[in-house]
CSV table of C-alpha atoms and ligand atoms in Angstrom, one decimal:
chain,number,residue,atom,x,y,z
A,1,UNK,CA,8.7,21.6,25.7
A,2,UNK,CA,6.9,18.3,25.9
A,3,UNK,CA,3.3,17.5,26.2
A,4,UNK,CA,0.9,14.1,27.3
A,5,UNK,CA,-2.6,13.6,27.4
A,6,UNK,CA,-4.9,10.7,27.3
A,7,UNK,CA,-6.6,9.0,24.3
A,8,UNK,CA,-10.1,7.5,25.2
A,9,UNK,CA,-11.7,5.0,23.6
A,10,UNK,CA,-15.0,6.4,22.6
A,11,UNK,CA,-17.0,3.8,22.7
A,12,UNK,CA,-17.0,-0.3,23.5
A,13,UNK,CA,-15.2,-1.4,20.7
A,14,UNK,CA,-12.6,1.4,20.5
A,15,UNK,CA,-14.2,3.0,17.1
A,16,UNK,CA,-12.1,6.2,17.5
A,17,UNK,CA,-10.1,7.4,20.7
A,18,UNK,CA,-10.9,11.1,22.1
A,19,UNK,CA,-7.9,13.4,23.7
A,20,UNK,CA,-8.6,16.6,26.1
A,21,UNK,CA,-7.6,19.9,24.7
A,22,UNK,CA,-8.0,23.2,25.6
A,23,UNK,CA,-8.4,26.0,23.0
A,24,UNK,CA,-9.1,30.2,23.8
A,25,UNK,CA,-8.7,32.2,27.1
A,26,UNK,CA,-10.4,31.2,29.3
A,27,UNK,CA,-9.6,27.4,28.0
A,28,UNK,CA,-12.5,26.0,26.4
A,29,UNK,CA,-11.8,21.9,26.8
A,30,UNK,CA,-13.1,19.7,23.8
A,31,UNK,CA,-12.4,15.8,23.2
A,32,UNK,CA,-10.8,15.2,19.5
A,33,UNK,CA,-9.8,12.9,17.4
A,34,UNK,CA,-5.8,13.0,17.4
A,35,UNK,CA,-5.7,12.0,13.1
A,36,UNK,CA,-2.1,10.8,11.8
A,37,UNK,CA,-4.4,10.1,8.6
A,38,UNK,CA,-5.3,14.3,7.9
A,39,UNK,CA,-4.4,17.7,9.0
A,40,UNK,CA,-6.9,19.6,9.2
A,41,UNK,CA,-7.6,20.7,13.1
A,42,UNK,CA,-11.7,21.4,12.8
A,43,UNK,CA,-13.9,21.7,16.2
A,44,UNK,CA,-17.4,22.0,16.6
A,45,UNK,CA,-18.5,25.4,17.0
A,46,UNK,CA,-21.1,27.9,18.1
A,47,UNK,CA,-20.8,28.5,14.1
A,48,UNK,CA,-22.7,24.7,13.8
A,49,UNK,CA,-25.9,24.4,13.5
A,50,UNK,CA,-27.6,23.8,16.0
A,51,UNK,CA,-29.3,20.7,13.9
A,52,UNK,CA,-25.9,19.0,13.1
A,53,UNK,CA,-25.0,19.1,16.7
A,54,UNK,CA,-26.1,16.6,19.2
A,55,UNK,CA,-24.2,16.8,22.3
A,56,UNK,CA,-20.7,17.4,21.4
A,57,UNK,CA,-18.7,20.4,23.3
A,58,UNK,CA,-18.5,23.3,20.9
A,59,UNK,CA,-15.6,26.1,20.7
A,60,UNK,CA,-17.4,29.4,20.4
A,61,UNK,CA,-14.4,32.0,19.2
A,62,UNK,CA,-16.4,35.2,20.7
A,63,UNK,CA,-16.2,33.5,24.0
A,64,UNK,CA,-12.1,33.7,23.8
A,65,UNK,CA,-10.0,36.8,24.1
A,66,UNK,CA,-7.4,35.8,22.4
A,67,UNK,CA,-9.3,34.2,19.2
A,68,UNK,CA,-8.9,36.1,16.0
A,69,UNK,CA,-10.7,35.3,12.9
A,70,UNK,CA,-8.5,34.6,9.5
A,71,UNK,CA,-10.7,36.8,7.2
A,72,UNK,CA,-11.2,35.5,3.9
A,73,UNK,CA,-10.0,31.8,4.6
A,74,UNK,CA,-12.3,28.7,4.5
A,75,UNK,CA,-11.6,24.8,4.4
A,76,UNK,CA,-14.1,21.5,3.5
A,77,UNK,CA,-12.6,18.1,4.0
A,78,UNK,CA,-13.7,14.5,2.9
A,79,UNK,CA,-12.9,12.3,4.2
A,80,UNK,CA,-12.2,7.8,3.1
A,81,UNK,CA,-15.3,6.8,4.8
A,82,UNK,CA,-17.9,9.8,3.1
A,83,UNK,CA,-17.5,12.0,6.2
A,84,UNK,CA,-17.1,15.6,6.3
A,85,UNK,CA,-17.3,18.9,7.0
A,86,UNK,CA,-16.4,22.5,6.4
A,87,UNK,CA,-16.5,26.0,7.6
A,88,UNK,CA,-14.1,28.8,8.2
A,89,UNK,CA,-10.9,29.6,10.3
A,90,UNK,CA,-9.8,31.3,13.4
A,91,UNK,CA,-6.5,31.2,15.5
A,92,UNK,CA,-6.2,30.9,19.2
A,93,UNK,CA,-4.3,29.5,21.8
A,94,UNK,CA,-4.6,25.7,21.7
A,95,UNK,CA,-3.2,23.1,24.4
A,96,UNK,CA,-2.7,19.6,24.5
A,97,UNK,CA,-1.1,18.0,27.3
A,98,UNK,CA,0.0,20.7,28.8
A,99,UNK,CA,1.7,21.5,25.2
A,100,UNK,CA,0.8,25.2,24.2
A,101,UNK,CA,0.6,26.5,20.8
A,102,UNK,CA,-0.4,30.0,20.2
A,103,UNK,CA,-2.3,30.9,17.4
A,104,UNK,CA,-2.9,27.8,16.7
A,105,UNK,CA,-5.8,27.5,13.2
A,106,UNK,CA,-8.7,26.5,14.4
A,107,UNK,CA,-11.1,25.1,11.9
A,108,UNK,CA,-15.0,26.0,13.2
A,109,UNK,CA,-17.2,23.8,11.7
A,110,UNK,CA,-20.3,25.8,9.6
A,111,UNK,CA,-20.9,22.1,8.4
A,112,UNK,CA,-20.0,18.7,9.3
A,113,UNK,CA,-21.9,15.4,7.7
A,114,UNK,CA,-24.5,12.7,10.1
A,115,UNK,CA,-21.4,10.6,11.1
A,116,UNK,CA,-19.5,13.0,12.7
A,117,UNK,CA,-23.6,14.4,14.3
A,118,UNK,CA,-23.8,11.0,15.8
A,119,UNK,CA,-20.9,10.6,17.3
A,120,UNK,CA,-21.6,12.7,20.2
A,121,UNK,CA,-18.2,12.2,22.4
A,122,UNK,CA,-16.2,13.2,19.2
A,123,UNK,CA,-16.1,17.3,19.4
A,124,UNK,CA,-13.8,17.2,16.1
A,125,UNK,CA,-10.5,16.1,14.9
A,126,UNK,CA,-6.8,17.2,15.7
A,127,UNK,CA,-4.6,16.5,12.0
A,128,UNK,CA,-1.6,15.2,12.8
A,129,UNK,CA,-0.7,14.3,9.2
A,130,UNK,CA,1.8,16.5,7.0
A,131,UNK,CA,0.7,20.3,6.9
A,132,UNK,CA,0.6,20.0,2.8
A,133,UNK,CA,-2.8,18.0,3.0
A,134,UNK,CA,-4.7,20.9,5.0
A,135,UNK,CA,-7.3,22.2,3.0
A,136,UNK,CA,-7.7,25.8,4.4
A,137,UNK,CA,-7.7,28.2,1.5
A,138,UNK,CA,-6.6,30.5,0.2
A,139,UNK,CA,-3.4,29.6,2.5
A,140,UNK,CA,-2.8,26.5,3.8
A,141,UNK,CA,-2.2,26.4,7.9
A,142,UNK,CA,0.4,24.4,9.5
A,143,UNK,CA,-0.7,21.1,11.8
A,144,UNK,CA,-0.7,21.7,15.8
A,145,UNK,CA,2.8,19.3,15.7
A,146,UNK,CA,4.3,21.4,13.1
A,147,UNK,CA,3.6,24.6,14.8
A,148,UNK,CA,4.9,22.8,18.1
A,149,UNK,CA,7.7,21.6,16.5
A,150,UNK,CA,10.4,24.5,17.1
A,151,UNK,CA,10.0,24.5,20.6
A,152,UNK,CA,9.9,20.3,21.7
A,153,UNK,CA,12.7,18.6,23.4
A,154,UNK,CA,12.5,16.1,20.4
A,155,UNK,CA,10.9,15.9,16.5
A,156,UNK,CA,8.8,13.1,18.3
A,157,UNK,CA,5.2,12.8,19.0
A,158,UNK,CA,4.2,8.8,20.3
A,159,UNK,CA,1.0,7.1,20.0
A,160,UNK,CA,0.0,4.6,22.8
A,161,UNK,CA,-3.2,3.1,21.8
A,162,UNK,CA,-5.0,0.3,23.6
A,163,UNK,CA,-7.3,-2.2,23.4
A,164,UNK,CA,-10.6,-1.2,25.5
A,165,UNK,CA,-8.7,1.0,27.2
A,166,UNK,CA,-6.9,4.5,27.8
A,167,UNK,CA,-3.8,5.0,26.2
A,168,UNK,CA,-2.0,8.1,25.4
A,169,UNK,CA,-0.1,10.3,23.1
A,170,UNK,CA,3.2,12.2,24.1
A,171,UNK,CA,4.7,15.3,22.1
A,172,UNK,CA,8.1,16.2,22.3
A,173,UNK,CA,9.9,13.0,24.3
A,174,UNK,CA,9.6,9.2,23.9
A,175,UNK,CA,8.3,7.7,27.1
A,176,UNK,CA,10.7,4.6,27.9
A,177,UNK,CA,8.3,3.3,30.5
A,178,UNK,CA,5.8,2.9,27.9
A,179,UNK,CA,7.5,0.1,25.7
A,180,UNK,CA,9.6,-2.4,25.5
A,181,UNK,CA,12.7,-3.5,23.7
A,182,UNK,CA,14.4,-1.6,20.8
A,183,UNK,CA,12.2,0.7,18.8
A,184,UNK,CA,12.8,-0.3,15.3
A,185,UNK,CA,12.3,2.8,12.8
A,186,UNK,CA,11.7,2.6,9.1
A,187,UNK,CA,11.4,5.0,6.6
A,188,UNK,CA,8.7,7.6,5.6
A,189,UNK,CA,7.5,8.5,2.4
A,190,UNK,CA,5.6,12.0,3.4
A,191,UNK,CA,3.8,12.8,-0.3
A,192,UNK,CA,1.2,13.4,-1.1
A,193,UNK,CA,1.1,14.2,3.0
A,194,UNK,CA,0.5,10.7,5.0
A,195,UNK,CA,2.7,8.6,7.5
A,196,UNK,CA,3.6,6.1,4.4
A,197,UNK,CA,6.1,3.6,4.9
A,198,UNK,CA,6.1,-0.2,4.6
A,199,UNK,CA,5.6,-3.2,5.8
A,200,UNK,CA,8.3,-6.2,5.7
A,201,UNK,CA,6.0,-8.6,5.5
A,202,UNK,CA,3.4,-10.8,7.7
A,203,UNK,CA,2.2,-13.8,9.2
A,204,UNK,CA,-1.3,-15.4,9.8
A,205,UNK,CA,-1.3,-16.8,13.3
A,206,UNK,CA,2.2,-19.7,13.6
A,207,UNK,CA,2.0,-19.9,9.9
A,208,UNK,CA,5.6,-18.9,8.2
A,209,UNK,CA,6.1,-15.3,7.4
A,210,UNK,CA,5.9,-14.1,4.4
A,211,UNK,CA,8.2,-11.2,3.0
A,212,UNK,CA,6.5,-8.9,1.2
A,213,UNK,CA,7.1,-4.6,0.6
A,214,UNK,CA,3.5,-3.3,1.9
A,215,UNK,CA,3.0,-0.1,1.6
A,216,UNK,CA,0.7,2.3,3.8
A,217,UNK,CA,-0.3,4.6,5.7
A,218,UNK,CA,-0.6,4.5,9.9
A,219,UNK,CA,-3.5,6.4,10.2
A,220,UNK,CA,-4.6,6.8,13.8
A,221,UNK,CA,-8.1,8.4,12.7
A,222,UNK,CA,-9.0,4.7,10.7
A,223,UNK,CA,-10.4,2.3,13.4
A,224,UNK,CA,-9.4,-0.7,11.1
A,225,UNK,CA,-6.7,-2.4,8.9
A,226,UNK,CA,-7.2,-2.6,5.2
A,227,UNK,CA,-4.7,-4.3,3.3
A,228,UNK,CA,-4.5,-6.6,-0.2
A,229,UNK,CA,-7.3,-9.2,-0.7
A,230,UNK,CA,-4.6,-11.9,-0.8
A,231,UNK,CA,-3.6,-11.4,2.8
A,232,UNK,CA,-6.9,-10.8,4.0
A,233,UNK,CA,-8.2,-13.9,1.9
A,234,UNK,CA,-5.0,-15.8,3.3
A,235,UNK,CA,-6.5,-15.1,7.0
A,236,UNK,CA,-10.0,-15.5,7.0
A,237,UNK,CA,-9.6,-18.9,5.1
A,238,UNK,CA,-8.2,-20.0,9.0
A,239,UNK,CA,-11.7,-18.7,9.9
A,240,UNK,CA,-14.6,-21.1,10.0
A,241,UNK,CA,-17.7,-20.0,8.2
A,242,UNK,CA,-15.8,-16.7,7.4
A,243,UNK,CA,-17.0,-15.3,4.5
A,244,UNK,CA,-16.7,-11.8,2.4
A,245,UNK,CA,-20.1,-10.1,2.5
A,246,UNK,CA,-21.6,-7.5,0.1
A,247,UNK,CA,-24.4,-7.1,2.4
A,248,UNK,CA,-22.2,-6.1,5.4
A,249,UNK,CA,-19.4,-4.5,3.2
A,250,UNK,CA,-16.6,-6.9,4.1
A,251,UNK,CA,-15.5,-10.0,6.7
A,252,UNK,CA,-17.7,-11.2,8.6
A,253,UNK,CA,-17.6,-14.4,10.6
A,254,UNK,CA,-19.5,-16.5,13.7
A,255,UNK,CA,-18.9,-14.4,16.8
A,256,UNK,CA,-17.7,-17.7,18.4
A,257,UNK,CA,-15.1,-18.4,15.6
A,258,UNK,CA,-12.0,-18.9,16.8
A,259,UNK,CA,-9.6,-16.3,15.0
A,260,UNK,CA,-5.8,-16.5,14.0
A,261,UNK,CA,-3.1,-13.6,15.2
A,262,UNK,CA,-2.2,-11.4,12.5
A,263,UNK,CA,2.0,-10.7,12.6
A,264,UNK,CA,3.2,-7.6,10.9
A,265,UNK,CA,6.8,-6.6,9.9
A,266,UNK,CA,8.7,-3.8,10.1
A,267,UNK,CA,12.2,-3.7,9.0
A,268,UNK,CA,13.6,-7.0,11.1
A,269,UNK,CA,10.9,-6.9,14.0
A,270,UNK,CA,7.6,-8.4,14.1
A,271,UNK,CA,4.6,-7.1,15.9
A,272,UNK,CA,1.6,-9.3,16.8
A,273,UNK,CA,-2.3,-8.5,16.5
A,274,UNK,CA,-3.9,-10.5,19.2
A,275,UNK,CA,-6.7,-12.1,17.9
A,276,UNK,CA,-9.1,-10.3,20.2
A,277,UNK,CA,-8.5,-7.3,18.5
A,278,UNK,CA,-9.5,-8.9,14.9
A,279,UNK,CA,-12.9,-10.1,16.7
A,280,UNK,CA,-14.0,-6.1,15.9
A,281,UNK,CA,-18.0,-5.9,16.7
A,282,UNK,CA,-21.6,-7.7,16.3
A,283,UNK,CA,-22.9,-6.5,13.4
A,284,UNK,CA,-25.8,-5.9,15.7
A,285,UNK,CA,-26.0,-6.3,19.4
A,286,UNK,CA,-27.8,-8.9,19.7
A,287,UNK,CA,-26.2,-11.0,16.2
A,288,UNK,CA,-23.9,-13.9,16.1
A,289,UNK,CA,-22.2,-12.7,13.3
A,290,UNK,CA,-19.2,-10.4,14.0
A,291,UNK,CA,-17.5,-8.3,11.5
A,292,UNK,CA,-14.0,-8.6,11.1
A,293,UNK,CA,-10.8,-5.5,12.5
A,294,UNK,CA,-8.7,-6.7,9.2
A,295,UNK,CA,-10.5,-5.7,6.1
A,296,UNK,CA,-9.8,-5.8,1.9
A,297,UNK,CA,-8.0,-2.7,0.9
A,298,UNK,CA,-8.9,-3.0,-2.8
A,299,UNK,CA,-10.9,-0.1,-4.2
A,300,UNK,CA,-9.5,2.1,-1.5
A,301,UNK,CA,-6.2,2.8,-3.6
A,302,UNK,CA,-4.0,2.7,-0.2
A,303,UNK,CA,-3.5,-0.1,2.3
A,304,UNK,CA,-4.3,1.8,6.0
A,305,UNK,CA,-2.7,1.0,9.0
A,306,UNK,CA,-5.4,1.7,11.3
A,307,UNK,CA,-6.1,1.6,15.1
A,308,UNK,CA,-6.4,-2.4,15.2
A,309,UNK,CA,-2.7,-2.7,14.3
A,310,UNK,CA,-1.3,0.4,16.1
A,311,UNK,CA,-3.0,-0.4,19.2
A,312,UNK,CA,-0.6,-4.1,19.3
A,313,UNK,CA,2.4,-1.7,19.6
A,314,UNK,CA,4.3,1.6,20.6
A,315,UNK,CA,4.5,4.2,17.6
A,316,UNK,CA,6.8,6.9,17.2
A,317,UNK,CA,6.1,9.3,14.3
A,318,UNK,CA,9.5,11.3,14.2
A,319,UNK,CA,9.0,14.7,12.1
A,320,UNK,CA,13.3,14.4,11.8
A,321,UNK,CA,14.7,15.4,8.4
A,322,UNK,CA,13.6,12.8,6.6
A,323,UNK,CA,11.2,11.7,8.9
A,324,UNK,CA,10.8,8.4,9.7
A,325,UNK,CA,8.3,6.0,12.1
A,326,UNK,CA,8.8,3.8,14.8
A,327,UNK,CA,7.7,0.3,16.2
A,328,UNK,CA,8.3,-1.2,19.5
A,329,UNK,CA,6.4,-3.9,21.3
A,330,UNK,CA,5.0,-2.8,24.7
B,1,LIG,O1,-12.5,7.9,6.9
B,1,LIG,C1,-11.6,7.5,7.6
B,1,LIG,N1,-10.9,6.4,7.3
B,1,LIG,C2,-11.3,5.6,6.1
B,1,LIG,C3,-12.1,4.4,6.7
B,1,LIG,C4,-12.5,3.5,5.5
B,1,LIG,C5,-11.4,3.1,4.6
B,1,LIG,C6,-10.6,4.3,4.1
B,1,LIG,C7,-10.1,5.2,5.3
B,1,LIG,N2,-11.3,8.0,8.9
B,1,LIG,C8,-12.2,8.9,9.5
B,1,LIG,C9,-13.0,8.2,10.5
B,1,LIG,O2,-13.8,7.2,9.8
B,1,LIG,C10,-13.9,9.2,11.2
B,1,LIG,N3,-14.9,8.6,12.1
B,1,LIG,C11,-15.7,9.6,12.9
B,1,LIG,C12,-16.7,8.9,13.7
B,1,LIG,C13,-16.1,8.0,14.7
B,1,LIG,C14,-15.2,7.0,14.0
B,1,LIG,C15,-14.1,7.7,13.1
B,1,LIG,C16,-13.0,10.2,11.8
B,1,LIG,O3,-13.0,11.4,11.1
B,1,LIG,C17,-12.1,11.4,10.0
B,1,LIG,C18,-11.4,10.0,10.2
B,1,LIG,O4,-11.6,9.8,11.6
């Protein structure tokens, strides 16, 4: 089997990317966040209240025939940014892409935290991260690629993210119109239950690259890329008037600054952020200070890999014995 749906930029500065899926006879479509940094699959429900919810599209298990309820099990996640939610657990058919997993564990939100109520075209997340960091107890469920697993072509699902734009994600088969080039594929460390692996090295715009073993996660569910204050000091000194602020929480620079590319490596390759994608947002709308995609990783414990730097290439995150990920410039 194989499976391919779209992934939607929620909003104008590609904060998080939504994907269609269908979940319960008759399908009940919802837009989630496709995760590589969890794996927990939660939804919105007709179990949230009504106070928390502000628009999303809800999964309401009674309305589905083939929904069952796991007595007994329940699941609350946190997540890096303070987000979070919890609530209990049901199985049902679930379909992404065309992809169909059957009794699938469906985490119905009884509770999720303000960020996750204002983001009203975000209906909940899809965990694509190793099943041994779900949080359902008193048994832990498997991830909707784990349970798909058995049945696709290939170990493989893809992530195509773009910038201000609709990319996609592809289960089971690596699209070769959607890349160019070799992919190059380097290996995964999967505990505690992330995509962590390593980066060769970098560059700040046609300065010389500088080897270096960075290790990380790629975390599609992260909108940015936090990794050691040197690097990130290293850039943002090519940035004038850049400056580290407590007030805003990290880089920040004038809007009209011109900004460096940011090379990464993996293995021999090298993969280019345009400097576009490091001009992130306004602090406000109507400011002339902008705040930067590439962030300080230091009191978060793990460098992250987020949607800044995936979105410059073609990913392949290959669930092989061991499993591995993959680069290629598109
Ligand atoms: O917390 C992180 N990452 C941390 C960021 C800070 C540094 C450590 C990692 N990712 C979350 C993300 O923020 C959430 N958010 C929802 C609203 C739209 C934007 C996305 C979404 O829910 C879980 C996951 O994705």
């Amino acid at each position: 089997d194989t499976g391919s749906a779209a992934a939607i930029p929620i909003n104008e500065v590609d904060i998080a990317y939504v994907t269609p899926v269908t979940i319960g006879t008759p399908p009940q479509t919802l837009m989630l966040d496709l995760d590589t940094g969890s794996s927990d699959l939660w939804v919105f429900s007709s179990l949230t209240p009504s106070n928390q919810v502000r628009g999303q599209e809800i999964y309401s298990p009674t309305k589905s025939s083939t929904s069952k309820l796991l007595s007994g099990h329940t699941w609350s996640i946190r997540y890096g940014d303070g987000s979070g939610s919890r609530g209990t657990v049901y199985t049902d058919n679930f379909t992404i892409g065309g992809l169909e997993v059957k009794s699938q564990a469906v985490q119905a939100a009884l509770e999720v935290s303000s960020s996750f109520t204002q983001e009203q075209s975000l209906d909940g997340l899809v965990g694509l991260g190793f099943s041994a960091l779900n949080t359902v107890r008193p048994s832990s469920q498997l991830t909707f690629f784990d349970n798909a697993r058995p049945n696709l072509d290939e170990e493989v699902f893809t992530a195509d993210l773009k910038y201000h734009a609709t990319g996609s994600y592809d289960f089971g088969f690596i699209d070769s119109k959607k890349y160019a080039g070799n992919i190059t594929y380097t290996a995964v460390q999967q505990s505690p239950g992330y995509w962590t692996h390593s980066l060769s090295g970098y560059s700040v715009g046609s300065g010389a690259f500088q080897a270096s073993q960075i290790s990380g996660i790629s975390d599609t569910g992260t909108t940015l890329v936090y990794l050691p204050t040197a690097i990130v000091t290293a850039y943002y000194r090519q940035v004038q008037g850049a400056q580290n602020s407590q007030y805003y929480g990290g880089y920040v620079f004038p809007c009209s600054s011109t900004l460096p590319t940011f090379t990464f490596g993996i293995e021999g390759a090298r993969f280019t952020i345009p400097a576009s994608y490091i001009n992130y947002t306004r602090i406000s709308p109507t400011s002339t200070t902008c705040y930067g995609g590439l962030q300080s990783s230091s009191g978060l414990g793990i460098n992250i890999f987020g949607d800044v730097a995936l979105k410059a290439a073609f990913v392949v995150f290959s669930g092989t014995n061991p499993p591995r990920i993959g680069f290629a410039i598109k």
